[in-house]
Amino acid sequence: MHDIFEKAQQTQTAIDADTPVNAEALEVFRIQYLGTKGILKSLMGEMANVPNERKRDYGQLMNALKQAAESKYQTLKEAFEEQEQGHDRQAIDLTAPGEPVPLGSRHPIAVTMNRIVEIFSRMGFSVVDGPEIEDDWHNFTAMNTPEDHPARDMQDTFYVVDAPGMLLRTHTSPVQARVMENRQPPIRIIAPGRVYRNETISTRSHCQFHQVEGLYVDEGVSFADLKQTLYYFAKEMFGTTKIRLRPSFFPFTEPSAEMDIWLGTDSEKNYRLTKGTGWLEILGCGMVDPDVLEMCGIDAKKYSGFAFGMGIERQALRLYEIGDIRLLFENDVRFLKQFTPAM
Ligand code: DAH
């Protein structure tokens, strides 16, 4: 009788002392203590020989033993499994070639924009940025287009409901005002970026497109400077030496003009792009209205300047001979991947 308790006690000590070091040893441990023919089973079988008044004690001792063995087994089992996974991770072959990541390419609009920026940089223009969410003052009023001016109708846009007076800029021209407010001439900048119009009212088919703005203010800047600058641009950009300036109107320039480049009508694409005229309009320009200079804090008696603004999409179509403007917005990878990643 006494022996049985002692044997149980020894088993407890043995379980505590026995700590298998790997999964195989753990399996031996399980069979030894918890198996159907294991020590605990056989100790349990001894219950019949325990006197009634001590059966309770013996039962409790058995429970404690079983719990100790099971919890040790469970803990070690999890630990070994985790170790195993760790080994798997380490088993990755670091010398194997990597999975290829497909290289993207620049969007034709970005490539075209970069090219324009590059050409003007060569003439000493530096790039500035302006906010796409603009205030009414910079987008319209400072550009000589006060409230109720009919020219606002041509550039209806999206207004920010929670912030009265804030809107999505309709052109990059407000950057002119922002630059002139903050520094004095000589100013020679270009401002590329995204602009927005409400397409249901404006005649443009897209409510978001891209422009590049240019501004040059200094003493004695003349229309001849404007013309020569744009001529150089057209030559570098399109390889054409035939341009024309047509009189036009913009509220912020006086006089104003639109510039066309000659493409001819030889190819069907050029015929379509120029609507049969051979001339493709690519930008608006003019001498900065003295009122605009004054509104932005520049002395119009001392300084004069020219400005220009151009859409990018149409130039991208021309540059890459893309037949349909929608291709620029559909983001079809089969189309986009034709453009070089490097530019
Ligand atoms: N902001 C005009 C537009 O979006 C384009 C423009 C015309 C910009 C003449 C100029 C300019 O700077 O001088 O239609």
CSV table of C-alpha atoms and ligand atoms in Angstrom, one decimal:
chain,number,residue,atom,x,y,z
A,1,MET,CA,0.0,0.0,0.0
A,2,HIS,CA,2.7,2.4,1.1
A,3,ASP,CA,4.6,1.4,-1.9
A,4,ILE,CA,2.0,2.5,-4.3
A,5,PHE,CA,2.0,6.1,-2.9
A,6,GLU,CA,5.7,6.0,-3.0
A,7,LYS,CA,5.8,4.9,-6.6
A,8,ALA,CA,3.3,7.6,-7.5
A,9,GLN,CA,5.6,10.2,-5.8
A,10,GLN,CA,8.6,8.9,-7.6
A,11,THR,CA,6.8,9.2,-10.9
A,12,GLN,CA,6.0,12.8,-10.1
A,13,THR,CA,9.7,13.5,-9.5
A,14,ALA,CA,10.6,11.6,-12.7
A,15,ILE,CA,8.1,13.7,-14.8
A,16,ASP,CA,9.5,16.9,-13.4
A,17,ALA,CA,13.0,15.9,-14.1
A,18,ASP,CA,12.4,14.5,-17.6
A,19,THR,CA,12.6,17.2,-20.2
A,20,PRO,CA,12.8,15.7,-23.8
A,21,VAL,CA,15.1,17.8,-26.0
A,22,ASN,CA,13.5,17.0,-29.4
A,23,ALA,CA,10.3,15.7,-31.0
A,24,GLU,CA,11.5,12.1,-31.0
A,25,ALA,CA,12.4,12.2,-27.3
A,26,LEU,CA,9.0,13.8,-26.6
A,27,GLU,CA,7.2,10.9,-28.3
A,28,VAL,CA,9.1,8.5,-26.1
A,29,PHE,CA,8.0,10.6,-23.1
A,30,ARG,CA,4.4,10.4,-24.2
A,31,ILE,CA,4.4,6.7,-24.7
A,32,GLN,CA,6.2,6.2,-21.4
A,33,TYR,CA,3.8,8.2,-19.2
A,34,LEU,CA,0.6,8.9,-21.1
A,35,GLY,CA,0.4,5.9,-23.5
A,36,THR,CA,-2.3,3.2,-23.2
A,37,LYS,CA,0.4,1.0,-21.6
A,38,GLY,CA,2.1,3.8,-19.9
A,39,ILE,CA,3.1,4.4,-16.2
A,40,LEU,CA,0.1,6.5,-15.4
A,41,LYS,CA,-2.4,3.9,-16.8
A,42,SER,CA,-0.7,1.2,-14.7
A,43,LEU,CA,-0.6,3.4,-11.5
A,44,MET,CA,-4.3,4.1,-12.1
A,45,GLY,CA,-4.9,0.4,-12.2
A,46,GLU,CA,-3.6,0.2,-8.6
A,47,MET,CA,-6.6,2.1,-7.3
A,48,ALA,CA,-8.4,-1.2,-6.6
A,49,ASN,CA,-5.6,-2.0,-4.0
A,50,VAL,CA,-5.9,1.3,-2.2
A,51,PRO,CA,-7.9,1.2,1.1
A,52,ASN,CA,-11.2,3.1,0.8
A,53,GLU,CA,-10.2,5.9,3.2
A,54,ARG,CA,-7.2,6.8,1.1
A,55,LYS,CA,-8.8,6.4,-2.3
A,56,ARG,CA,-9.5,10.1,-2.4
A,57,ASP,CA,-5.9,11.1,-1.7
A,58,TYR,CA,-4.7,8.6,-4.3
A,59,GLY,CA,-7.2,9.9,-6.9
A,60,GLN,CA,-6.0,13.5,-6.3
A,61,LEU,CA,-2.4,12.4,-6.7
A,62,MET,CA,-3.2,10.7,-9.9
A,63,ASN,CA,-4.9,13.8,-11.3
A,64,ALA,CA,-1.9,15.9,-10.5
A,65,LEU,CA,0.4,13.5,-12.1
A,66,LYS,CA,-1.7,13.3,-15.3
A,67,GLN,CA,-1.9,17.1,-15.5
A,68,ALA,CA,1.8,17.5,-15.0
A,69,ALA,CA,2.6,15.0,-17.7
A,70,GLU,CA,0.1,16.4,-20.2
A,71,SER,CA,1.0,20.0,-19.7
A,72,LYS,CA,4.7,19.3,-20.1
A,73,TYR,CA,3.9,17.3,-23.3
A,74,GLN,CA,1.7,20.0,-24.8
A,75,THR,CA,4.2,22.9,-24.1
A,76,LEU,CA,7.1,21.0,-25.5
A,77,LYS,CA,5.1,19.9,-28.5
A,78,GLU,CA,4.3,23.5,-29.4
A,79,ALA,CA,7.8,24.6,-28.9
A,80,PHE,CA,9.2,21.9,-31.2
A,81,GLU,CA,6.7,22.6,-33.9
A,82,GLU,CA,7.6,26.3,-33.8
A,83,GLN,CA,11.3,25.4,-34.0
A,84,GLU,CA,10.5,23.2,-37.0
A,85,GLN,CA,8.9,26.1,-38.9
A,86,GLY,CA,11.8,28.3,-38.0
A,87,HIS,CA,14.1,25.7,-39.7
A,88,ASP,CA,11.9,25.8,-42.7
A,89,ARG,CA,12.3,29.5,-42.9
A,90,GLN,CA,16.0,29.2,-42.7
A,91,ALA,CA,15.9,26.6,-45.4
A,92,ILE,CA,15.0,29.3,-48.0
A,93,ASP,CA,17.8,29.4,-50.6
A,94,LEU,CA,19.2,32.9,-50.5
A,95,THR,CA,21.2,32.3,-53.6
A,96,ALA,CA,18.2,31.5,-55.7
A,97,PRO,CA,17.2,34.2,-58.3
A,98,GLY,CA,14.4,36.5,-57.1
A,99,GLU,CA,10.9,36.8,-58.5
A,100,PRO,CA,11.0,39.3,-61.3
A,101,VAL,CA,9.1,42.5,-60.5
A,102,PRO,CA,7.6,44.0,-63.6
A,103,LEU,CA,9.2,47.4,-64.3
A,104,GLY,CA,6.7,50.2,-64.9
A,105,SER,CA,7.2,52.9,-67.5
A,106,ARG,CA,6.5,56.7,-67.4
A,107,HIS,CA,3.1,57.8,-68.5
A,108,PRO,CA,3.3,59.6,-71.9
A,109,ILE,CA,1.9,62.7,-70.3
A,110,ALA,CA,4.7,62.7,-67.7
A,111,VAL,CA,7.3,62.1,-70.5
A,112,THR,CA,5.9,65.0,-72.5
A,113,MET,CA,5.8,67.2,-69.5
A,114,ASN,CA,9.4,66.4,-68.6
A,115,ARG,CA,10.5,67.2,-72.1
A,116,ILE,CA,8.8,70.6,-72.0
A,117,VAL,CA,10.4,71.3,-68.7
A,118,GLU,CA,13.8,70.3,-70.0
A,119,ILE,CA,13.6,72.6,-73.0
A,120,PHE,CA,12.6,75.6,-71.0
A,121,SER,CA,15.3,74.8,-68.4
A,122,ARG,CA,17.9,75.2,-71.1
A,123,MET,CA,16.6,78.8,-71.5
A,124,GLY,CA,17.0,79.5,-67.8
A,125,PHE,CA,13.4,78.8,-66.6
A,126,SER,CA,13.1,77.1,-63.2
A,127,VAL,CA,10.2,74.9,-62.2
A,128,VAL,CA,7.7,76.0,-59.5
A,129,ASP,CA,4.7,74.2,-58.1
A,130,GLY,CA,1.3,75.5,-57.0
A,131,PRO,CA,-1.7,74.0,-55.2
A,132,GLU,CA,-4.4,72.1,-57.2
A,133,ILE,CA,-7.0,73.3,-54.6
A,134,GLU,CA,-6.8,77.0,-55.2
A,135,ASP,CA,-8.5,80.0,-53.9
A,136,ASP,CA,-10.8,82.2,-56.0
A,137,TRP,CA,-8.4,85.1,-55.8
A,138,HIS,CA,-5.4,83.4,-57.4
A,139,ASN,CA,-7.4,81.4,-59.9
A,140,PHE,CA,-9.6,84.2,-61.2
A,141,THR,CA,-9.4,87.7,-59.6
A,142,ALA,CA,-5.6,88.1,-59.6
A,143,MET,CA,-5.7,86.8,-63.2
A,144,ASN,CA,-7.8,89.8,-64.1
A,145,THR,CA,-11.0,87.8,-64.1
A,146,PRO,CA,-13.2,89.4,-61.3
A,147,GLU,CA,-16.5,87.9,-60.2
A,148,ASP,CA,-19.2,88.2,-62.9
A,149,HIS,CA,-16.6,88.5,-65.6
A,150,PRO,CA,-17.9,86.5,-68.6
A,151,ALA,CA,-14.6,84.8,-69.0
A,152,ARG,CA,-15.3,82.8,-65.9
A,153,ASP,CA,-18.0,80.9,-67.8
A,154,MET,CA,-15.4,79.3,-70.0
A,155,GLN,CA,-13.7,77.9,-67.0
A,156,ASP,CA,-16.4,76.5,-64.7
A,157,THR,CA,-14.9,74.2,-62.1
A,158,PHE,CA,-15.5,72.3,-58.9
A,159,TYR,CA,-16.0,74.2,-55.7
A,160,VAL,CA,-15.1,72.9,-52.2
A,161,VAL,CA,-18.4,72.8,-50.3
A,162,ASP,CA,-16.8,73.0,-46.9
A,163,ALA,CA,-14.5,75.8,-47.8
A,164,PRO,CA,-16.2,78.7,-49.6
A,165,GLY,CA,-13.9,80.4,-52.0
A,166,MET,CA,-11.8,77.3,-52.6
A,167,LEU,CA,-11.9,75.5,-55.9
A,168,LEU,CA,-10.0,73.1,-58.1
A,169,ARG,CA,-7.8,75.3,-60.3
A,170,THR,CA,-8.9,75.7,-63.9
A,171,HIS,CA,-5.5,76.5,-65.2
A,172,THR,CA,-1.9,76.8,-64.1
A,173,SER,CA,-2.0,80.6,-64.4
A,174,PRO,CA,-2.6,81.2,-60.7
A,175,VAL,CA,1.0,80.0,-60.1
A,176,GLN,CA,2.0,83.2,-61.9
A,177,ALA,CA,0.3,85.3,-59.2
A,178,ARG,CA,1.7,83.2,-56.4
A,179,VAL,CA,5.3,83.6,-57.7
A,180,MET,CA,4.9,87.4,-58.3
A,181,GLU,CA,3.4,87.9,-54.8
A,182,ASN,CA,6.5,86.3,-53.3
A,183,ARG,CA,9.4,87.7,-55.3
A,184,GLN,CA,10.6,90.5,-57.4
A,185,PRO,CA,11.9,90.3,-61.0
A,186,PRO,CA,13.8,88.9,-62.7
A,187,ILE,CA,11.3,86.1,-62.7
A,188,ARG,CA,11.6,83.2,-65.2
A,189,ILE,CA,9.5,80.2,-64.2
A,190,ILE,CA,7.5,77.4,-65.6
A,191,ALA,CA,4.8,75.6,-63.6
A,192,PRO,CA,3.6,72.1,-64.8
A,193,GLY,CA,0.6,70.5,-63.2
A,194,ARG,CA,-2.9,69.2,-63.2
A,195,VAL,CA,-5.9,71.4,-63.8
A,196,TYR,CA,-9.7,70.8,-63.7
A,197,ARG,CA,-12.8,72.0,-65.5
A,198,ASN,CA,-16.5,71.1,-65.2
A,199,GLU,CA,-16.9,69.2,-68.4
A,200,THR,CA,-20.7,69.6,-68.6
A,201,ILE,CA,-20.2,73.4,-69.2
A,202,SER,CA,-16.7,73.7,-70.8
A,203,THR,CA,-16.2,72.3,-74.2
A,204,ARG,CA,-13.3,70.1,-73.1
A,205,SER,CA,-14.2,66.4,-72.9
A,206,HIS,CA,-12.2,65.7,-69.7
A,207,CYS,CA,-12.7,67.3,-66.4
A,208,GLN,CA,-9.0,66.8,-65.5
A,209,PHE,CA,-6.0,67.5,-67.7
A,210,HIS,CA,-2.5,68.9,-67.6
A,211,GLN,CA,-0.9,72.2,-68.4
A,212,VAL,CA,2.5,73.9,-68.3
A,213,GLU,CA,2.5,77.7,-67.5
A,214,GLY,CA,5.4,80.0,-68.2
A,215,LEU,CA,6.2,83.5,-66.9
A,216,TYR,CA,9.0,85.9,-67.7
A,217,VAL,CA,9.1,89.3,-66.0
A,218,ASP,CA,12.0,91.7,-66.1
A,219,GLU,CA,13.0,95.1,-67.3
A,220,GLY,CA,12.4,95.6,-71.0
A,221,VAL,CA,10.8,92.3,-71.9
A,222,SER,CA,9.1,92.6,-75.3
A,223,PHE,CA,6.8,90.6,-77.6
A,224,ALA,CA,9.9,89.8,-79.7
A,225,ASP,CA,11.3,87.9,-76.6
A,226,LEU,CA,8.1,86.0,-76.3
A,227,LYS,CA,8.0,85.0,-80.0
A,228,GLN,CA,11.7,83.9,-80.0
A,229,THR,CA,11.2,81.8,-76.8
A,230,LEU,CA,8.2,80.0,-78.2
A,231,TYR,CA,9.9,79.6,-81.6
A,232,TYR,CA,12.8,77.9,-79.9
A,233,PHE,CA,10.5,75.7,-77.9
A,234,ALA,CA,8.5,74.6,-81.0
A,235,LYS,CA,11.7,73.8,-82.8
A,236,GLU,CA,13.2,71.7,-80.0
A,237,MET,CA,9.9,70.0,-79.1
A,238,PHE,CA,8.5,69.2,-82.5
A,239,GLY,CA,11.3,69.8,-84.9
A,240,THR,CA,9.2,72.3,-86.7
A,241,THR,CA,10.4,75.8,-87.7
A,242,LYS,CA,7.0,76.9,-89.0
A,243,ILE,CA,4.8,78.6,-86.3
A,244,ARG,CA,2.2,81.3,-86.4
A,245,LEU,CA,0.8,83.6,-83.7
A,246,ARG,CA,-2.9,84.5,-84.1
A,247,PRO,CA,-4.4,87.4,-82.1
A,248,SER,CA,-6.6,86.1,-79.3
A,249,PHE,CA,-8.0,87.2,-76.0
A,250,PHE,CA,-7.1,86.3,-72.4
A,251,PRO,CA,-8.1,88.5,-69.5
A,252,PHE,CA,-4.5,88.4,-68.0
A,253,THR,CA,-2.5,89.3,-71.1
A,254,GLU,CA,-2.5,92.3,-73.4
A,255,PRO,CA,-2.0,91.7,-76.3
A,256,SER,CA,-2.8,88.0,-76.4
A,257,ALA,CA,-2.1,85.4,-79.0
A,258,GLU,CA,-2.5,81.7,-79.7
A,259,MET,CA,0.4,79.8,-81.2
A,260,ASP,CA,0.0,77.1,-83.9
A,261,ILE,CA,2.6,74.8,-85.2
A,262,TRP,CA,2.6,73.6,-88.8
A,263,LEU,CA,2.0,69.9,-89.2
A,264,GLY,CA,0.6,69.8,-92.7
A,265,THR,CA,-2.1,67.5,-93.9
A,266,ASP,CA,-0.1,64.8,-95.6
A,267,SER,CA,-0.8,62.0,-93.2
A,268,GLU,CA,-4.3,61.1,-92.1
A,269,LYS,CA,-3.4,61.5,-88.5
A,270,ASN,CA,-2.2,65.1,-89.0
A,271,TYR,CA,-5.2,65.8,-91.1
A,272,ARG,CA,-7.4,64.7,-88.3
A,273,LEU,CA,-5.4,66.4,-85.5
A,274,THR,CA,-5.4,69.7,-87.4
A,275,LYS,CA,-9.0,69.4,-88.5
A,276,GLY,CA,-7.8,69.7,-92.1
A,277,THR,CA,-6.0,73.0,-91.7
A,278,GLY,CA,-2.5,71.7,-91.2
A,279,TRP,CA,-2.1,74.0,-88.2
A,280,LEU,CA,-2.2,72.6,-84.6
A,281,GLU,CA,-2.9,75.1,-81.8
A,282,ILE,CA,-0.6,74.3,-78.9
A,283,LEU,CA,-0.7,77.3,-76.5
A,284,GLY,CA,-2.0,80.6,-75.4
A,285,CYS,CA,0.3,83.5,-74.7
A,286,GLY,CA,0.7,87.2,-74.4
A,287,MET,CA,2.3,90.2,-72.6
A,288,VAL,CA,1.3,90.2,-68.9
A,289,ASP,CA,-1.4,92.8,-68.4
A,290,PRO,CA,0.1,95.6,-66.3
A,291,ASP,CA,-3.0,95.4,-64.0
A,292,VAL,CA,-2.0,91.8,-63.2
A,293,LEU,CA,1.6,92.9,-62.4
A,294,GLU,CA,0.3,95.6,-60.1
A,295,MET,CA,-2.3,93.3,-58.4
A,296,CYS,CA,0.6,91.0,-57.6
A,297,GLY,CA,2.9,93.7,-56.2
A,298,ILE,CA,5.1,94.3,-59.2
A,299,ASP,CA,5.8,97.8,-60.5
A,300,ALA,CA,4.4,97.8,-64.0
A,301,LYS,CA,6.1,101.1,-64.9
A,302,LYS,CA,9.5,99.5,-64.3
A,303,TYR,CA,8.8,95.9,-65.4
A,304,SER,CA,7.1,94.1,-68.2
A,305,GLY,CA,6.7,90.4,-68.9
A,306,PHE,CA,5.2,87.7,-71.1
A,307,ALA,CA,3.3,84.5,-70.1
A,308,PHE,CA,2.1,81.4,-71.9
A,309,GLY,CA,0.1,78.3,-71.0
A,310,MET,CA,-0.1,75.1,-72.9
A,311,GLY,CA,-2.1,71.8,-72.6
A,312,ILE,CA,0.0,68.7,-72.4
A,313,GLU,CA,-2.4,66.0,-73.7
A,314,ARG,CA,-2.5,67.3,-77.3
A,315,GLN,CA,1.3,67.6,-77.4
A,316,ALA,CA,1.6,64.0,-76.2
A,317,LEU,CA,-0.8,62.9,-79.0
A,318,ARG,CA,1.4,64.7,-81.5
A,319,LEU,CA,4.7,63.5,-80.1
A,320,TYR,CA,3.8,59.9,-80.0
A,321,GLU,CA,1.3,59.9,-82.9
A,322,ILE,CA,-1.4,58.6,-80.7
A,323,GLY,CA,-4.7,58.5,-82.6
A,324,ASP,CA,-7.2,58.7,-79.7
A,325,ILE,CA,-6.9,60.9,-76.6
A,326,ARG,CA,-8.9,58.4,-74.5
A,327,LEU,CA,-5.9,56.1,-74.6
A,328,LEU,CA,-4.2,58.6,-72.3
A,329,PHE,CA,-6.7,58.0,-69.5
A,330,GLU,CA,-7.7,54.4,-69.8
A,331,ASN,CA,-4.6,53.1,-68.1
A,332,ASP,CA,-4.4,50.0,-70.3
A,333,VAL,CA,-1.1,48.4,-69.6
A,334,ARG,CA,-0.8,47.2,-73.2
A,335,PHE,CA,-0.7,50.8,-74.2
A,336,LEU,CA,1.3,52.2,-71.3
A,337,LYS,CA,4.1,49.7,-71.5
A,338,GLN,CA,5.1,50.9,-74.9
A,339,PHE,CA,6.7,54.0,-73.3
A,340,THR,CA,10.3,53.8,-72.2
A,341,PRO,CA,10.9,53.5,-68.4
A,342,ALA,CA,14.0,55.6,-68.5
A,343,MET,CA,12.6,59.0,-69.6
B,1,DAH,N1,-4.7,79.9,-68.8
B,1,DAH,C1,-5.1,79.8,-70.1
B,1,DAH,C2,-6.1,78.6,-70.3
B,1,DAH,O1,-6.1,77.8,-69.5
B,1,DAH,C3,-3.9,79.6,-71.0
B,1,DAH,C4,-3.0,80.8,-71.1
B,1,DAH,C5,-3.2,81.7,-72.0
B,1,DAH,C6,-2.0,81.0,-70.1
B,1,DAH,C7,-2.4,82.8,-72.1
B,1,DAH,C8,-1.2,82.1,-70.2
B,1,DAH,C9,-1.4,83.0,-71.2
B,1,DAH,O2,-0.2,82.3,-69.3
B,1,DAH,O3,-0.6,84.1,-71.3
B,1,DAH,O4,-6.8,78.6,-71.3
